[in-house]
mmCIF file of C-alpha atoms in Angstrom:
data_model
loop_
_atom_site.group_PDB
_atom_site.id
_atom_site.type_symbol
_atom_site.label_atom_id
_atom_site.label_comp_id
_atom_site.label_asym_id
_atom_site.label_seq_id
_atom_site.Cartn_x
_atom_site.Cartn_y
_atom_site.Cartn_z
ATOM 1 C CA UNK A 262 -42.227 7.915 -7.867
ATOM 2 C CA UNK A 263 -42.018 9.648 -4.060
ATOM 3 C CA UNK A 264 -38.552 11.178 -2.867
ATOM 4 C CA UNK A 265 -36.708 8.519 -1.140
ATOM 5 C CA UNK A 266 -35.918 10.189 2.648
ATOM 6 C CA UNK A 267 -32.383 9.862 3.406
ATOM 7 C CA UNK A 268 -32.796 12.678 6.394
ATOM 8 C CA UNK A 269 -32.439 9.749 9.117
ATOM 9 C CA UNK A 270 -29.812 8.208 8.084
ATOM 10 C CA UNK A 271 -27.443 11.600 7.128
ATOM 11 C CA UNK A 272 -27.594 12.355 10.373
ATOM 12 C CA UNK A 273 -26.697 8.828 11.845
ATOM 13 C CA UNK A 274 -23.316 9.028 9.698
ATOM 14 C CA UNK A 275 -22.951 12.360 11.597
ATOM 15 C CA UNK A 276 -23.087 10.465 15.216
ATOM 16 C CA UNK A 277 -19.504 9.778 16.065
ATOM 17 C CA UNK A 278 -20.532 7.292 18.492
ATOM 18 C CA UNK A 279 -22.043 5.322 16.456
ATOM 19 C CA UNK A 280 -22.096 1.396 16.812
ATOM 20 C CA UNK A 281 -20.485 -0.074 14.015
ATOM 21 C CA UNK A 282 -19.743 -3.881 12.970
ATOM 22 C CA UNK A 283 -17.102 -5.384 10.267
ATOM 23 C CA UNK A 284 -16.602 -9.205 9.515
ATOM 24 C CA UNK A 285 -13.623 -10.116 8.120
ATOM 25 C CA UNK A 286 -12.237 -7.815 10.901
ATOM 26 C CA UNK A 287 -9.091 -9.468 10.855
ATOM 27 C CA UNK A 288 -8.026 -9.254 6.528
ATOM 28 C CA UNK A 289 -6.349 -6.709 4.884
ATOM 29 C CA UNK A 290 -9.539 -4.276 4.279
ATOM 30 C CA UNK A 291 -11.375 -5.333 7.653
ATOM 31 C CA UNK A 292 -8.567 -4.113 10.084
ATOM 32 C CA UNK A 293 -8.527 -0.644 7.453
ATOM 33 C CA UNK A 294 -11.999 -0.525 8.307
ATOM 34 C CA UNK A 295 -12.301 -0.780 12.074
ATOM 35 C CA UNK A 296 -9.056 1.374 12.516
ATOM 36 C CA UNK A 297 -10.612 4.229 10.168
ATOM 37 C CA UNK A 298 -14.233 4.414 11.904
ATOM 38 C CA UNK A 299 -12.365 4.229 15.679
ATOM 39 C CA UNK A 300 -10.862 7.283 14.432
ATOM 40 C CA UNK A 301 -14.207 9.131 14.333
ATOM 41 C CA UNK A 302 -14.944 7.971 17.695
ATOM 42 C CA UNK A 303 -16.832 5.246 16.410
ATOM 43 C CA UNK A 304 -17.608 2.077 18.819
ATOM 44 C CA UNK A 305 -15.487 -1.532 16.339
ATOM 45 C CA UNK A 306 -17.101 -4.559 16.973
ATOM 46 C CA UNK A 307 -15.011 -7.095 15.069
ATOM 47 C CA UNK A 308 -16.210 -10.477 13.784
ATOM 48 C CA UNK A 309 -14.260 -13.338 12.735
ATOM 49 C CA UNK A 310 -14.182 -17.456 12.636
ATOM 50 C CA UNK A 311 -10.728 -16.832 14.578
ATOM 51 C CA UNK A 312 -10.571 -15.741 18.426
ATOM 52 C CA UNK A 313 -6.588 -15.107 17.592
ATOM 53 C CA UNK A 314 -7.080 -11.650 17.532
ATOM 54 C CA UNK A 315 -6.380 -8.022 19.712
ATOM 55 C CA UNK A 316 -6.229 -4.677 18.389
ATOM 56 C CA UNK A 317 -6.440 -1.342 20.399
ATOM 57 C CA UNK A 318 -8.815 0.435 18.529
ATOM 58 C CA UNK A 319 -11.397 -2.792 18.756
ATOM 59 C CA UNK A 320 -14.496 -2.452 21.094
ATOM 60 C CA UNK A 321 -14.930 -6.383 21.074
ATOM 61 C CA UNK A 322 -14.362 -9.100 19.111
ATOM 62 C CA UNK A 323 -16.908 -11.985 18.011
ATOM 63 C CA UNK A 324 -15.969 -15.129 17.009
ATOM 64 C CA UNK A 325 -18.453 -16.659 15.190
ATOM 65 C CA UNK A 326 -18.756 -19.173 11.937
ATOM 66 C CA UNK A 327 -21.305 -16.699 10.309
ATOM 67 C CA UNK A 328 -23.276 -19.634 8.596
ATOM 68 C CA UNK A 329 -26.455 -19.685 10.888
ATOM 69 C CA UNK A 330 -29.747 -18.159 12.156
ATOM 70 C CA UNK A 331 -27.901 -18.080 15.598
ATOM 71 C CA UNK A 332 -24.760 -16.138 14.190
ATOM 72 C CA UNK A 333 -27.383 -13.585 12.228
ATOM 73 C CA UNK A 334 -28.731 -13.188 15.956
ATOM 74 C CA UNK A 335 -25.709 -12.234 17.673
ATOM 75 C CA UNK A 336 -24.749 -9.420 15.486
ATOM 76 C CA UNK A 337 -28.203 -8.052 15.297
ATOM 77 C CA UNK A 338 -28.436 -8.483 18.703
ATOM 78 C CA UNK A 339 -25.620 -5.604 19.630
ATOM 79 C CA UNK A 340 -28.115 -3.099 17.642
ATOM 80 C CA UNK A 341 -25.581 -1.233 15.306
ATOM 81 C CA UNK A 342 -25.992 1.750 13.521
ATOM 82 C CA UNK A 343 -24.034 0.427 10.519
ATOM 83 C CA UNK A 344 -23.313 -3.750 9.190
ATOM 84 C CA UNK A 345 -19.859 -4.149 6.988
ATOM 85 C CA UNK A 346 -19.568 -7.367 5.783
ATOM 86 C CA UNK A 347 -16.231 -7.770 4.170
ATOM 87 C CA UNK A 348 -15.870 -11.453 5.364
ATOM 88 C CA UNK A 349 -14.877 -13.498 1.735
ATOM 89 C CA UNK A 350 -13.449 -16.465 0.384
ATOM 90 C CA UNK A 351 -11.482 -16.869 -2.668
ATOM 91 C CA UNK A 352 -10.928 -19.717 -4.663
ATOM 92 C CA UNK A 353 -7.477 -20.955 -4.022
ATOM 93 C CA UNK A 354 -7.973 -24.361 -4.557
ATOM 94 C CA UNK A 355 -8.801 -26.060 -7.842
ATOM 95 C CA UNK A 356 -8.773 -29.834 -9.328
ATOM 96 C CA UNK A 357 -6.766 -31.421 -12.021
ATOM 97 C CA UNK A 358 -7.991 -29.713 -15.014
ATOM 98 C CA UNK A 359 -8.634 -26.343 -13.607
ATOM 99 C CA UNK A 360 -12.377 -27.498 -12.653
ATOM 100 C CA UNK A 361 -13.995 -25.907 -9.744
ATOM 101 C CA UNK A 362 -14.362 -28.086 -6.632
ATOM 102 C CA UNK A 363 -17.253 -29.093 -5.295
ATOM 103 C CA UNK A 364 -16.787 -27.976 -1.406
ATOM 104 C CA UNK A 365 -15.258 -24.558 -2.760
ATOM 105 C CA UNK A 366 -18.184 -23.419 -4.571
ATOM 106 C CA UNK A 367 -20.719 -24.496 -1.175
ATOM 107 C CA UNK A 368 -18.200 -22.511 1.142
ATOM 108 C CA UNK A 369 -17.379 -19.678 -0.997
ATOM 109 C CA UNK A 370 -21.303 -18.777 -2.282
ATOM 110 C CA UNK A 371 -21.921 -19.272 1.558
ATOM 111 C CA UNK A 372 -18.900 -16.309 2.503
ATOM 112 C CA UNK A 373 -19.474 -14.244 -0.615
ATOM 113 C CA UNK A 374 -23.104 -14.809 -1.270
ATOM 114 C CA UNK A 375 -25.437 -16.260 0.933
ATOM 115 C CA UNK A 376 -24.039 -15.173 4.065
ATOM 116 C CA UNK A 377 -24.756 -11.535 3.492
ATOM 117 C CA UNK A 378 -28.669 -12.151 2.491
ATOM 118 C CA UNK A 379 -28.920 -13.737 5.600
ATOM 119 C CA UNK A 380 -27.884 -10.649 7.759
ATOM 120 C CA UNK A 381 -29.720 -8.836 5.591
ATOM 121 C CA UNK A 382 -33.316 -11.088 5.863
ATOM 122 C CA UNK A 383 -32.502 -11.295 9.199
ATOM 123 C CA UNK A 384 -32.700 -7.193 9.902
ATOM 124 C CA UNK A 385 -36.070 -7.459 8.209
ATOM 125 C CA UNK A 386 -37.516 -9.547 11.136
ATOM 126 C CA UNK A 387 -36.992 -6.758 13.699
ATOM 127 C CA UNK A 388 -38.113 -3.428 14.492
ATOM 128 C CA UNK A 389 -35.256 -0.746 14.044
ATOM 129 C CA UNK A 390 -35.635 2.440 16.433
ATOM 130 C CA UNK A 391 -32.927 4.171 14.033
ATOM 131 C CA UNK A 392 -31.724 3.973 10.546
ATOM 132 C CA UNK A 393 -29.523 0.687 9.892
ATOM 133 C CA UNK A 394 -27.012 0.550 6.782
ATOM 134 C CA UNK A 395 -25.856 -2.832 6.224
ATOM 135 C CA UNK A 396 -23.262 -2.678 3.596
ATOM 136 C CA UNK A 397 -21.702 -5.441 1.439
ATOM 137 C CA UNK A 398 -18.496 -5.149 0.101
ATOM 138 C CA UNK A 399 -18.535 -6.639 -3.417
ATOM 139 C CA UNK A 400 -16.193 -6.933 -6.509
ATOM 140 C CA UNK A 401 -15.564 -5.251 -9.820
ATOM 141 C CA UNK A 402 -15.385 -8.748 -10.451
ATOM 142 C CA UNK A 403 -19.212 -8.885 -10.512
ATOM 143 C CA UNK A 404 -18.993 -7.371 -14.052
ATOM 144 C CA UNK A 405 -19.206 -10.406 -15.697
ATOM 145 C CA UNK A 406 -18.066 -14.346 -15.862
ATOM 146 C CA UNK A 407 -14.179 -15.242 -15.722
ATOM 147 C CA UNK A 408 -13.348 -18.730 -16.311
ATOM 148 C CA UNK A 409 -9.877 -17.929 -14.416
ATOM 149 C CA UNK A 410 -12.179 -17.248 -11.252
ATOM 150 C CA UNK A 411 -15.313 -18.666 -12.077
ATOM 151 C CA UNK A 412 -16.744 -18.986 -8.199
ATOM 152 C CA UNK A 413 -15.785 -16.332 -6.807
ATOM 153 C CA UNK A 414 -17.148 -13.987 -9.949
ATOM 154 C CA UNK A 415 -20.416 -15.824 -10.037
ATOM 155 C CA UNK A 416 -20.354 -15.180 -5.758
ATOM 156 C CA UNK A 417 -20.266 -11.833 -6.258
ATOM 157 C CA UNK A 418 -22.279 -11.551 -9.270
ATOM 158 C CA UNK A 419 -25.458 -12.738 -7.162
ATOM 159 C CA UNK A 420 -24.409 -10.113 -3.976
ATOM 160 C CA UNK A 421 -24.201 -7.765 -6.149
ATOM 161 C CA UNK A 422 -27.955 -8.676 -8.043
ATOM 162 C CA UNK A 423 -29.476 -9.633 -4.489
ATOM 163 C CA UNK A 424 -28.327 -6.647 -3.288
ATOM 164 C CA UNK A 425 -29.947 -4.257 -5.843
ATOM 165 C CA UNK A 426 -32.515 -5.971 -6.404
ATOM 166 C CA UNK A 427 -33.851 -6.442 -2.691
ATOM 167 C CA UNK A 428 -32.312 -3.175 -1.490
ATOM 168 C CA UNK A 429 -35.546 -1.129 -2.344
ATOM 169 C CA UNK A 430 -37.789 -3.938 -0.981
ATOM 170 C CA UNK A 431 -36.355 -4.105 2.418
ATOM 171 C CA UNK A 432 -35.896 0.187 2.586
ATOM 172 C CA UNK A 433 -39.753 0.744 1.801
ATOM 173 C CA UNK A 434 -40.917 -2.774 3.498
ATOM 174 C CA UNK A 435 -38.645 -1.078 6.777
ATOM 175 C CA UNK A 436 -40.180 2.157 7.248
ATOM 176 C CA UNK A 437 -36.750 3.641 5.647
ATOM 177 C CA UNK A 438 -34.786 2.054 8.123
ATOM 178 C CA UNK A 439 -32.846 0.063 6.457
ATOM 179 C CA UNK A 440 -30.546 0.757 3.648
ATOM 180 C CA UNK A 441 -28.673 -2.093 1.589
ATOM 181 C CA UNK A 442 -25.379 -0.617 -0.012
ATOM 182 C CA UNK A 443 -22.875 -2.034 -1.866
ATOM 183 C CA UNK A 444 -19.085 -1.168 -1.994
ATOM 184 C CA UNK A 445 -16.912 -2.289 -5.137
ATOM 185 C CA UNK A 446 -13.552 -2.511 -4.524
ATOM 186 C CA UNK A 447 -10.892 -4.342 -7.386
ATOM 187 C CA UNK A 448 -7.748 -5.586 -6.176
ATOM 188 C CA UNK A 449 -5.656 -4.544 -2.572
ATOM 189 C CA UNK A 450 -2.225 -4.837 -2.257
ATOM 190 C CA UNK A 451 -1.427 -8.235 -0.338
ATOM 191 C CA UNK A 452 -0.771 -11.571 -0.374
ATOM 192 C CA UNK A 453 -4.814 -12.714 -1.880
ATOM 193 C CA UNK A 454 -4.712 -10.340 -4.327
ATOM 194 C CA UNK A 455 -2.266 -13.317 -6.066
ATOM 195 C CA UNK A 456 -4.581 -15.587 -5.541
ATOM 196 C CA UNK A 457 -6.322 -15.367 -9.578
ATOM 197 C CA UNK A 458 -2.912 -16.520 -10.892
ATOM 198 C CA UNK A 459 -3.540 -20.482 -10.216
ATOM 199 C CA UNK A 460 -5.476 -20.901 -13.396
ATOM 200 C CA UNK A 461 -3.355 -18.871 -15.600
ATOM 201 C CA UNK A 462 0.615 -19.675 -17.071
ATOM 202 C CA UNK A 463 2.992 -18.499 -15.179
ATOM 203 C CA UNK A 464 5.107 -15.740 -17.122
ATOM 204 C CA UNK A 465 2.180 -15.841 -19.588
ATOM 205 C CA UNK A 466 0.330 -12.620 -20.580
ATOM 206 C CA UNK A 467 -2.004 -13.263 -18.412
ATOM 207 C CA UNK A 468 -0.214 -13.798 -15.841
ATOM 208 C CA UNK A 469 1.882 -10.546 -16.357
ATOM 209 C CA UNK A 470 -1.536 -8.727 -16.588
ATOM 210 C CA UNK A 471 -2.427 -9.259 -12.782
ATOM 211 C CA UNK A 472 1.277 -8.596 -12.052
ATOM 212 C CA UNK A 473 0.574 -4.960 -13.270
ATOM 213 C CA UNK A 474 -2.430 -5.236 -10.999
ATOM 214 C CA UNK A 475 -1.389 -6.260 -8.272
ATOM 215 C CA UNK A 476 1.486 -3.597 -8.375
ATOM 216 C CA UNK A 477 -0.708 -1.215 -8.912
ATOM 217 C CA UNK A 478 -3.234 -2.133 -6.392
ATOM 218 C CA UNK A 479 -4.353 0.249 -3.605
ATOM 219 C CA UNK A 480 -3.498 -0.425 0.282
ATOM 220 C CA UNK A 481 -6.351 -1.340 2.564
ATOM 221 C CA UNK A 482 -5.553 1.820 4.289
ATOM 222 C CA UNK A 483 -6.409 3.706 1.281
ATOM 223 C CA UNK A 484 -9.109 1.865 0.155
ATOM 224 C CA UNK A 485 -10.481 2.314 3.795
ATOM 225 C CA UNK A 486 -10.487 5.862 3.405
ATOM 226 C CA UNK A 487 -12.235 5.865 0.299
ATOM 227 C CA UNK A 488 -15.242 3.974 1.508
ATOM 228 C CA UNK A 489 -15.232 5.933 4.592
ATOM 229 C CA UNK A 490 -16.088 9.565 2.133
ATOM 230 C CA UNK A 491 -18.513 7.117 0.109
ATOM 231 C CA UNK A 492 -20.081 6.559 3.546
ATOM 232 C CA UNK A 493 -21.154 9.586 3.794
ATOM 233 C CA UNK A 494 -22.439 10.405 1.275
ATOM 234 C CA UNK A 495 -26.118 9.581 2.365
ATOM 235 C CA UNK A 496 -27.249 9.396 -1.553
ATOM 236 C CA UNK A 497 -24.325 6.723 -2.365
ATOM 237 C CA UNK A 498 -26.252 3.863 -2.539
ATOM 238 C CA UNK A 499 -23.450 1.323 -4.608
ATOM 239 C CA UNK A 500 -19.947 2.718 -5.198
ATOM 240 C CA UNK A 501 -16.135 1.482 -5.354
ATOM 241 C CA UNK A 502 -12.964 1.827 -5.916
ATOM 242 C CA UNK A 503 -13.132 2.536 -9.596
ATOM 243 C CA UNK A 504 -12.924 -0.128 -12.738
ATOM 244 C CA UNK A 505 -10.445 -0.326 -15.182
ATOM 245 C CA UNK A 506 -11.829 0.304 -18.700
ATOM 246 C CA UNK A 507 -10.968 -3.633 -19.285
ATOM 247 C CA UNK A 508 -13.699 -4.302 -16.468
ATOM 248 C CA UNK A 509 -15.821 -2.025 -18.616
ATOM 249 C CA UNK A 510 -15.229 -3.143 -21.803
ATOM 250 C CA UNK A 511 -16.112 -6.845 -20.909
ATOM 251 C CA UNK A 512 -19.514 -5.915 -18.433
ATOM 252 C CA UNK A 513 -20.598 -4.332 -22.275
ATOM 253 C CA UNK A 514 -19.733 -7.068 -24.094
ATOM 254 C CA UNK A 515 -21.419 -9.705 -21.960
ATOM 255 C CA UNK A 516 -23.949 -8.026 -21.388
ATOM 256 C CA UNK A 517 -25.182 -7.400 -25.039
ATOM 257 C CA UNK A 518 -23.444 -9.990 -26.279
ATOM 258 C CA UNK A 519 -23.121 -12.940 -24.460
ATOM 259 C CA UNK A 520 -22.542 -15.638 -27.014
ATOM 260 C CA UNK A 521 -19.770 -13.487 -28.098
ATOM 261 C CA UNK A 522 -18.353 -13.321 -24.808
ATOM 262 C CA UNK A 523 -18.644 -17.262 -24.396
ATOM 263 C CA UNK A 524 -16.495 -17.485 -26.878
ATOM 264 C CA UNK A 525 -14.026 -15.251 -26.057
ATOM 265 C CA UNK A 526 -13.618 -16.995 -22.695
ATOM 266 C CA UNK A 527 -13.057 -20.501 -25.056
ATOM 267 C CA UNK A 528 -10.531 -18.464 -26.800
ATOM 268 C CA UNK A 529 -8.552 -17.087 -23.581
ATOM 269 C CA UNK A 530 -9.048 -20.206 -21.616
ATOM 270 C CA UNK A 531 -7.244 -22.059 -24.726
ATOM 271 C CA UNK A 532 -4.420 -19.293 -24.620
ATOM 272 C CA UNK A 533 -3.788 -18.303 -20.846
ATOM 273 C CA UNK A 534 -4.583 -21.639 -18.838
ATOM 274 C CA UNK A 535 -1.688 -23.769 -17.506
ATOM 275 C CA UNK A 536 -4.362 -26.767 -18.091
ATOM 276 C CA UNK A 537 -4.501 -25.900 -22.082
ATOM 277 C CA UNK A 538 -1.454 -26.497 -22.797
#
């Protein structure tokens, strides 16, 4: 197999004026984001669905739905050196049993999933005078299933495959252009990183499981400045935050044995859901 030439794009992560854009400029990880590349000298293009927001170390600010060919235009159209797209949904609603709900899983795969791909296939339409990395920011929720979070996992499962999977595809069918990566982070300290808990018993052990979590959780601010050393790192193709042996225990377990696993999630459902009992 030939030596994949990384040579353009090390030296585009050493151009301090480079162009680069963030969606979900306005969460907790988005504004980390665009305040640690301005401190490089690096040019912030925000986007968001809301036009609520200023910040001194943004270059501009797009409001935009992100959910058509048009919006894929628009950010393609300011010809950045580097994509983030950190714009998510998480499922905060659910029905009476715990069940998913039907406009949830459309908007969320749309945010989490599709949304993404299209930036992505739309890169692959132009020519690119200099090395492009569009990165997605996952989950260590993509290890496997969760029937507390069933959505948003299986969201991120499918960046996460997509991602992978296409990533060599678009890099060779690109003239090395273009580079896919993927960013993993697990839980940041705010307000969504709660947002798991409304399928599980309060003061249950579940429950008192994501406390621990969520206690424990990194700031954006740090998080921010762990991406930003993954960044340049011009071999780091998919990286993160770092996974809890738990994560890693599970991903093994469903993926060698996923009837097994099925039944585990029966048996935890039947424990830890407020809908069990």
């Amino acid at each position: 197999m030939p030596c994949v030439s990384l040579t353009g794009f090390a030296s585009n992560m050493k151009n301090k004026h480079r162009k680069v854009v963030i969606t979900g400029i306005t969460g907790v990880l988005g504004q980390a984001l665009g305040k640690r590349f301005h401190q490089e000298g690096a040019s912030v293009i925000g986007v968001s669905r809301s036009n609520q927001f200023e910040a001194p170390w943004l270059s501009q600010l797009l409001t935009m739905d992100q959910d058509s060919s048009a919006d894929v235009d628009r950010i393609l159209d300011l010809d950045p050196d580097v994509i983030i797209l950190n714009a998510g949904q998480i499922e905060k609603e659910i029905g009476d049993h715990g069940e998913p709900l039907p406009q949830h899983v459309a908007s969320i795969n749309r945010s989490n999933y599709q949304w993404p791909c299209d930036v992505a296939m739309g890169s692959m339409n132009r020519s690119w005078t200099h090395p492009l990395d569009i990165i997605a920011i996952g989950s260590i929720a993509d290890c496997c299933p969760s029937s507390f979070g069933p959505v948003y996992h299986s969201s991120k499962i499918a960046l996460h495959y997509f991602w992978t999977g296409a990533g060599p595809i678009f890099h060779a069918g690109s003239r090395q252009q273009i580079r896919l990566r993927l960013y993993r982070p697990g839980a940041i300290k705010s307000d969504l990183a709660w947002a798991p808990v409304n399928r599980l018993i309060e003061g249950g052990k579940g429950h008192q499981m994501r406390k621990k979590r969520v206690a424990a959780a990194p700031s954006g601010e740090q998080v921010a400045e762990h991406f930003h050393r993954w960044f340049l790192n011009p071999n780091a193709w998919v990286g993160g935050w770092g996974e809890p042996i738990s994560f890693k225990s599970l991903r093994m377990i469903f993926g060698c044995f996923p009837n097994l696993f099925y039944k585990m999630q029966c048996w935890a459902w039947k424990k830890q859901s407020r809908f069990s009992q």
